[in-house]
mmCIF file of C-alpha atoms in Angstrom:
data_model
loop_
_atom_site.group_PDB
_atom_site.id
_atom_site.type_symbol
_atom_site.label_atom_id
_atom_site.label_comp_id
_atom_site.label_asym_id
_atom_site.label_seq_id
_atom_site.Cartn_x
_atom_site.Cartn_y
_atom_site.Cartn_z
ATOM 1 C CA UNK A 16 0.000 0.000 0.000
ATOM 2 C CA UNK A 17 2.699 2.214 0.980
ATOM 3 C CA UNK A 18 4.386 2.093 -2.830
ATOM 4 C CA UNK A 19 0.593 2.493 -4.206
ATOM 5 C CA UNK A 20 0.807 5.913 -2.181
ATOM 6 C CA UNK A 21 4.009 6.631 -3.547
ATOM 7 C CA UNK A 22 3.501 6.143 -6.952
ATOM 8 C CA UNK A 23 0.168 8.194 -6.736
ATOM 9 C CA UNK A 24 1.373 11.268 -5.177
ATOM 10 C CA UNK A 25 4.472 10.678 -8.024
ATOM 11 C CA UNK A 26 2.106 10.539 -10.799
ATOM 12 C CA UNK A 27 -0.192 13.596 -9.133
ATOM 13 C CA UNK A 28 2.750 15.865 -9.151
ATOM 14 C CA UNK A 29 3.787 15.134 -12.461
ATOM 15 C CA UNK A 30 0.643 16.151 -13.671
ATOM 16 C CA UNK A 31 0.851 18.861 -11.899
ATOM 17 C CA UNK A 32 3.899 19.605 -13.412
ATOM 18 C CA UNK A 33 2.295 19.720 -16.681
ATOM 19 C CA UNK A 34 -0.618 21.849 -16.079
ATOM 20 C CA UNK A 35 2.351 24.437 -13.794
ATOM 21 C CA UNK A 36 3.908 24.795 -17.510
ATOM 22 C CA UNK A 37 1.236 25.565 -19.417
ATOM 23 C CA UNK A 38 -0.230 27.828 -17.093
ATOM 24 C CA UNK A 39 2.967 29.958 -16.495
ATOM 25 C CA UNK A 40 3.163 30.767 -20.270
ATOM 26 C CA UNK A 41 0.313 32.952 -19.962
ATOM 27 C CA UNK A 42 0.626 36.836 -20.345
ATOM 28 C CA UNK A 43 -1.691 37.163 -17.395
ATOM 29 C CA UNK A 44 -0.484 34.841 -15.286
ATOM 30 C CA UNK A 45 2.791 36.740 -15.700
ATOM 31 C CA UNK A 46 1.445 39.785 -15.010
ATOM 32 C CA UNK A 47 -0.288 39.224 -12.163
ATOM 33 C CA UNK A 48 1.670 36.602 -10.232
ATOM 34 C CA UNK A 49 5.154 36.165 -11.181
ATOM 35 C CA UNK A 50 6.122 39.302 -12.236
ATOM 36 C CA UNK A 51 5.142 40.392 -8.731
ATOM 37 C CA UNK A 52 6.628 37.741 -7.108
ATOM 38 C CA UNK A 53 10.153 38.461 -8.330
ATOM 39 C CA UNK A 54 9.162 42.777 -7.384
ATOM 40 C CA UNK A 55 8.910 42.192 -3.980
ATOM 41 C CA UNK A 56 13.026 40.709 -4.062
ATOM 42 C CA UNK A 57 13.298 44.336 -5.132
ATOM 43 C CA UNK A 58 12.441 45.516 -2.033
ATOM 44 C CA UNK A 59 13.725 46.141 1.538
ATOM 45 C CA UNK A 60 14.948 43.423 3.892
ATOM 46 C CA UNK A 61 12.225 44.087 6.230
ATOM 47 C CA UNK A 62 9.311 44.321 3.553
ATOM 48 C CA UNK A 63 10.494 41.242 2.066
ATOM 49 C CA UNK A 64 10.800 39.384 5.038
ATOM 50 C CA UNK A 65 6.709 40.832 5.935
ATOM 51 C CA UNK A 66 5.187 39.844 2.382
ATOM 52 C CA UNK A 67 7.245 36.471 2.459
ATOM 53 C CA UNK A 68 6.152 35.550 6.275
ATOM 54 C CA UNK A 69 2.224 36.664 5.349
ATOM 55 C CA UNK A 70 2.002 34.170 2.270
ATOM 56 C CA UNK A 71 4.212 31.307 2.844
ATOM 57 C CA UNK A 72 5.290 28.937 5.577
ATOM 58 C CA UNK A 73 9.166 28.820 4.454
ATOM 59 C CA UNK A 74 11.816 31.499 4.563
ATOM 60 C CA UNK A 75 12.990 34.118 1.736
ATOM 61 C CA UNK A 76 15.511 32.551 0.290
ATOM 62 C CA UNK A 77 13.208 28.699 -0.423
ATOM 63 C CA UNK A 78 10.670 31.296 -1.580
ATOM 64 C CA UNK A 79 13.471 33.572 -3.905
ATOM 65 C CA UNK A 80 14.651 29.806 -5.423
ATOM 66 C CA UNK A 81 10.894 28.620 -5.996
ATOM 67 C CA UNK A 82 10.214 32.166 -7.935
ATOM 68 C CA UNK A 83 12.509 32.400 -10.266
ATOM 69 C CA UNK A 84 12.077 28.572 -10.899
ATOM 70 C CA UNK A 85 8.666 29.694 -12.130
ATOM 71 C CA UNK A 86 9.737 32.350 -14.055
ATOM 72 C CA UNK A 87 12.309 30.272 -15.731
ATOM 73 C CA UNK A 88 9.420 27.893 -16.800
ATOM 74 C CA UNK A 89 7.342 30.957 -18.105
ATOM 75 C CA UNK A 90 10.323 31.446 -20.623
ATOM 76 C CA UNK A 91 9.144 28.122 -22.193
ATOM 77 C CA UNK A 92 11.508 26.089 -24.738
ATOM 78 C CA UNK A 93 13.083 23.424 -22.157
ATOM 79 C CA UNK A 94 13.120 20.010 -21.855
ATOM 80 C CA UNK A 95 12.818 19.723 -18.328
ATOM 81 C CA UNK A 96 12.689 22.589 -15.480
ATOM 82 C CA UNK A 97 14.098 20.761 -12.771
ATOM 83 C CA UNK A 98 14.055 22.340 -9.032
ATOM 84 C CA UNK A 99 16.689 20.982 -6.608
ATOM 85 C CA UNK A 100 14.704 22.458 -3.638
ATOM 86 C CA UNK A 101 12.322 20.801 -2.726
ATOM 87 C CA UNK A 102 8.494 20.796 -3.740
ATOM 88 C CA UNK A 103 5.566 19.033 -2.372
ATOM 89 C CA UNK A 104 2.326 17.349 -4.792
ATOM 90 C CA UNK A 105 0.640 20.562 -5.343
ATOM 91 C CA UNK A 106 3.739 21.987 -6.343
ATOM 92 C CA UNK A 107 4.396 24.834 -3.646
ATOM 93 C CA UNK A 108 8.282 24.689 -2.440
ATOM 94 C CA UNK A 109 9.364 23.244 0.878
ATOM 95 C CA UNK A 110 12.712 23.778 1.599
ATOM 96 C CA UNK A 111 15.732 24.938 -0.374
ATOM 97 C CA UNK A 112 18.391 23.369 -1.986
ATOM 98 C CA UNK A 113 20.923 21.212 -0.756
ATOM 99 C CA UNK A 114 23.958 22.711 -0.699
ATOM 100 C CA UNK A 115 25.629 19.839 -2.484
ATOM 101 C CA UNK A 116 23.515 20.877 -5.928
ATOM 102 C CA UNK A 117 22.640 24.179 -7.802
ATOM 103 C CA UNK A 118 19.050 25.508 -7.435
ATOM 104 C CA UNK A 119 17.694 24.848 -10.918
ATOM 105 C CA UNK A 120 18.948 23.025 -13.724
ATOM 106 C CA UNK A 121 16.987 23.920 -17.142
ATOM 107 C CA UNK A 122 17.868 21.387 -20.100
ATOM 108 C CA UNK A 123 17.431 22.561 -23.509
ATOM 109 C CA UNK A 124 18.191 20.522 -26.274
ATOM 110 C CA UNK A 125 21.053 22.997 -27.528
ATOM 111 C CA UNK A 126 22.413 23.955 -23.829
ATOM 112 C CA UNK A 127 22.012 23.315 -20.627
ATOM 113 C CA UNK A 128 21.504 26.306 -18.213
ATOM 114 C CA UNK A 129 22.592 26.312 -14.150
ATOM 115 C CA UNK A 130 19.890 28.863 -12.580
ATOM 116 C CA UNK A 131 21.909 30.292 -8.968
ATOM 117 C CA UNK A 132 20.046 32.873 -6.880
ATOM 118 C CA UNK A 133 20.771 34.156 -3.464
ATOM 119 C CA UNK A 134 19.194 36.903 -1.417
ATOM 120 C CA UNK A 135 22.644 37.516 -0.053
ATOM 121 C CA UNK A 136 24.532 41.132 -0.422
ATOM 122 C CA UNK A 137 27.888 42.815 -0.010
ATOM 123 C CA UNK A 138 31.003 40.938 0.965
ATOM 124 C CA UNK A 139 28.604 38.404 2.460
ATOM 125 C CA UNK A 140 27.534 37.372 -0.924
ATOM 126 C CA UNK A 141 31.046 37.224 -2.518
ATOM 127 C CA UNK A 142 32.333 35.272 0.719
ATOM 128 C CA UNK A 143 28.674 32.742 0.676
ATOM 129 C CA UNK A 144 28.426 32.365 -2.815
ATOM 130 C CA UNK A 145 31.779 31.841 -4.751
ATOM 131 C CA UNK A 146 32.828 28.171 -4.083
ATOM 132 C CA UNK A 147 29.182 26.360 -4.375
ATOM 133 C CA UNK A 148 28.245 28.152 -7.309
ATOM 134 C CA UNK A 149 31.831 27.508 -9.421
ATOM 135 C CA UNK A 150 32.123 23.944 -8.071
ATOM 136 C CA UNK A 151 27.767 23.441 -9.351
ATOM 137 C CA UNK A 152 28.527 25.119 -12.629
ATOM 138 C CA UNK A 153 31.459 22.547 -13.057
ATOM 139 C CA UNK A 154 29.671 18.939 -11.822
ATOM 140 C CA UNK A 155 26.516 20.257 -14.265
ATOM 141 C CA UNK A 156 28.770 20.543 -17.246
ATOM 142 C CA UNK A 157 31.003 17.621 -16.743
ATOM 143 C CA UNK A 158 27.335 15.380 -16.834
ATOM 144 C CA UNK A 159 26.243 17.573 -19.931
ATOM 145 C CA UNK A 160 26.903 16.278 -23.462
ATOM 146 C CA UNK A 161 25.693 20.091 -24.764
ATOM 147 C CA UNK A 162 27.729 23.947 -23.410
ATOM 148 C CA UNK A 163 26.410 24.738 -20.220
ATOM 149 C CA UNK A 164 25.642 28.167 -19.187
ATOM 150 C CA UNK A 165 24.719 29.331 -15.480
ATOM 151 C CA UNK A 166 22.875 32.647 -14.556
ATOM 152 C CA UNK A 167 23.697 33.783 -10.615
ATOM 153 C CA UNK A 168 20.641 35.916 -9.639
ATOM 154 C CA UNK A 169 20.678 38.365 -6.969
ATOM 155 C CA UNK A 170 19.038 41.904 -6.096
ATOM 156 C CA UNK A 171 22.434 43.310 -6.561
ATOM 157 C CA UNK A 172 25.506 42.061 -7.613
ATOM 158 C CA UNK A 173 28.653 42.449 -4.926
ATOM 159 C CA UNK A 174 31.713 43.835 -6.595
ATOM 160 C CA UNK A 175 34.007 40.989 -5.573
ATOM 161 C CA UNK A 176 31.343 38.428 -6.934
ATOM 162 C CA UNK A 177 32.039 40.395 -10.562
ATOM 163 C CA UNK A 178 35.670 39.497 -10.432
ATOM 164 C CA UNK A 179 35.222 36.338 -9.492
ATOM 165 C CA UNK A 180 32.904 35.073 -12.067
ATOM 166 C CA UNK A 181 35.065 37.140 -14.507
ATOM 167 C CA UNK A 182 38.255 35.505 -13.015
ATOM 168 C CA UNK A 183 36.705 32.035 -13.356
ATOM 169 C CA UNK A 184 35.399 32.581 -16.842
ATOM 170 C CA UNK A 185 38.509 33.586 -18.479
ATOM 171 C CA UNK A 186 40.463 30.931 -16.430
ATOM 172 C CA UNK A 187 38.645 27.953 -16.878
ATOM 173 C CA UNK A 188 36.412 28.648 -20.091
ATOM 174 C CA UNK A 189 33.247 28.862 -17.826
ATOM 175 C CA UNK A 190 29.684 30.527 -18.660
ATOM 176 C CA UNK A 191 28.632 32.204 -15.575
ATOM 177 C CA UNK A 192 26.457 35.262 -16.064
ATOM 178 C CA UNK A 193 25.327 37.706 -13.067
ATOM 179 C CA UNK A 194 22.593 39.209 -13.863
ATOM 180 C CA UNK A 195 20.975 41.755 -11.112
ATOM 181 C CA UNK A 196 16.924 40.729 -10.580
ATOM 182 C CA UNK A 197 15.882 43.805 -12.410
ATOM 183 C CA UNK A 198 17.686 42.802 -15.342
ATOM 184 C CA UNK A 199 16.678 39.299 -15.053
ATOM 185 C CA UNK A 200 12.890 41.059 -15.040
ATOM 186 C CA UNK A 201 13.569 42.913 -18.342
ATOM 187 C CA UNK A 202 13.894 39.520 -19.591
ATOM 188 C CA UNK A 203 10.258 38.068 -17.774
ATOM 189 C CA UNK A 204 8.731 41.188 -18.989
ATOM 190 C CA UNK A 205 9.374 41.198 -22.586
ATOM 191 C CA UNK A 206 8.156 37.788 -22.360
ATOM 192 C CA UNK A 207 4.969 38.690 -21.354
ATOM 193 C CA UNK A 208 4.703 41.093 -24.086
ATOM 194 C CA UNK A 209 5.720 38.638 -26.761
ATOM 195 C CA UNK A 210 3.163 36.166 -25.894
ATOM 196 C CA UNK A 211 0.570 39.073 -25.878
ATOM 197 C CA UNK A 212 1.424 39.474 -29.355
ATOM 198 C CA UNK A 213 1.071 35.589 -30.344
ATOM 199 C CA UNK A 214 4.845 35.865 -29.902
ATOM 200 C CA UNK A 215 7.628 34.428 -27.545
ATOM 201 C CA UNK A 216 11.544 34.182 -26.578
ATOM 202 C CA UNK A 217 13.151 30.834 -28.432
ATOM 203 C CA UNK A 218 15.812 28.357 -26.915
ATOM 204 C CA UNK A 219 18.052 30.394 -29.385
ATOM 205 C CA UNK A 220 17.205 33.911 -28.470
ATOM 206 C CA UNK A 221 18.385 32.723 -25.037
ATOM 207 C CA UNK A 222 21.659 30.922 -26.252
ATOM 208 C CA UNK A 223 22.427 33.890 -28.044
ATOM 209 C CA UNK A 224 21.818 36.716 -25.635
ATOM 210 C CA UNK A 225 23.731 34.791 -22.718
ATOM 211 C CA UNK A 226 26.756 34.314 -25.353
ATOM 212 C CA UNK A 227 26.888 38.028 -26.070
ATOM 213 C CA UNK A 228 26.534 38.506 -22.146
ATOM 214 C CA UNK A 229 29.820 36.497 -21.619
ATOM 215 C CA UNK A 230 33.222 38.036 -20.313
ATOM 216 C CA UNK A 231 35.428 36.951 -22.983
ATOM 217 C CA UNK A 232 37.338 39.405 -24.567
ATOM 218 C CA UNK A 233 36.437 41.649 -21.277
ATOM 219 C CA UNK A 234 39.221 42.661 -18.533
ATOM 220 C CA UNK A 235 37.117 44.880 -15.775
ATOM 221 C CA UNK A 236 34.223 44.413 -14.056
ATOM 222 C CA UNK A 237 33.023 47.991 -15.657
ATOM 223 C CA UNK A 238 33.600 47.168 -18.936
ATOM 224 C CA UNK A 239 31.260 43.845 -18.219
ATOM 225 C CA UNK A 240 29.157 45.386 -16.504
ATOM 226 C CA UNK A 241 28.235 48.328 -19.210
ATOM 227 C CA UNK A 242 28.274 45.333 -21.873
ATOM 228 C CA UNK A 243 25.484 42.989 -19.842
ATOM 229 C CA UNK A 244 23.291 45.871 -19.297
ATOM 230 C CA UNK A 245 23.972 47.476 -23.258
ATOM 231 C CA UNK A 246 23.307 43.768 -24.949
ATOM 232 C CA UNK A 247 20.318 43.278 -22.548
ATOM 233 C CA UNK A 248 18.801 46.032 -23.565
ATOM 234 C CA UNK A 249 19.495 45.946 -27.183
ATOM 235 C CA UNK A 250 17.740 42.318 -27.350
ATOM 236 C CA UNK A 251 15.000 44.132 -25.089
ATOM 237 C CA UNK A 252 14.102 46.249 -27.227
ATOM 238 C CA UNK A 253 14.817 44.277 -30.731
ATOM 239 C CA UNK A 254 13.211 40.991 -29.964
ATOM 240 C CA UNK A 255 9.356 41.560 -32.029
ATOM 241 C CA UNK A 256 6.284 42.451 -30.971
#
């Protein structure tokens, strides 16, 4: 009986799964709930930790993992969405991720993509987040068999976490992309529009925007900087509507 139960609640979240994707690639569903889900990372410590505390029963950063897992899936295009934290039947998140594994892992059948996020700041961040998220990017891309690409999200970026990704990038021929959440909502946004429009963002859209977001031929943190947020907005504003 016990494995009956198993499989069941198995089967029930997988279709629940199913219906999560369709339903997130909805211009009002975007709108309305993720879009303001990801808004209120935007806002002070204390007024995140309020809304947070009023609608769920875990703490901000299970919650911060769990929303832009969502929003990933309302960019469409993958294979599989995968969430490392953990979820329960009806879908609504748990507990965070191990720290042994990256938040989410999006497969794609041209690339894979690492999804990092931290509601840390400041030297904290730099000092928290450096090791786990180099040593995830490498175990993902060792098991992929296509590049592998990994966005760290955070309300703002530290300094010191710009070097190192850029450090680690040029050293060991990495893919790691910070983006800052209001950047990362540019992205959500002109989703939303596109799919107003009987349009939306492609697997290759994606490939090629984090390419041109990469640190290559770059040797400050400045000149990245001015580059992610000029080629974000550029593909902003030139992806149709």
């Amino acid at each position: 009986l016990k494995d009956i139960y198993y499989d069941l609640i198995q089967n029930l979240t997988l279709l629940n799964r199913d219906a999560l994707v369709l339903k997130l690639q909805d211009p009002k569903v975007i709108q309305e709930e993720i879009i303001p889900d990801l808004e209120i990372y935007l806002k002070s410590n204390t007024e995140i930790n309020d809304e947070i505390a009023d609608r769920f029963l875990v703490d901000k950063n299970s919650v911060f993992e769990y929303v832009i897992w969502r929003a990933m899936i309302s960019l469409g295009n993958a294979i599989e969405y995968k969430n490392n934290f953990t979820i329960d039947e009806e879908l609504n998140v748990v507990r965070h991720a191990a720290g042994n594994q990256g938040d989410i892992e999006v497969y794609y059948e041209e690339f894979t993509l690492l999804v990092e996020v931290t509601t840390s700041g400041g030297v904290a961040q730099f000092n928290m987040e450096k090791e786990p998220v180099t040593r995830h990017y490498d175990n993902l891309r060792k098991e992929s068999k296509v590049p592998t690409y990994c966005l760290f999200i955070a309300k703002k970026i530290n300094e010191n976490t710009y070097k190192e990704f850029l450090r680690y990038n040029q050293i060991r021929k990495a893919k790691i992309i910070p983006l800052e959440l209001n950047e990362y909502i540019k992205i959500i946004n002109k989703q939303k529009d596109l799919l107003s429009n009987g349009e939306k963002i492609t697997a290759q859209d994606l490939l090629k925007l984090f390419n041109n977001l990469l640190s290559n031929t770059i040797t400050s943190i400045e000149e990245w900087k001015e580059k992610i947020t000029k080629e974000l907005d550029k593909y902003v504003t030139n992806w149709k509507i």
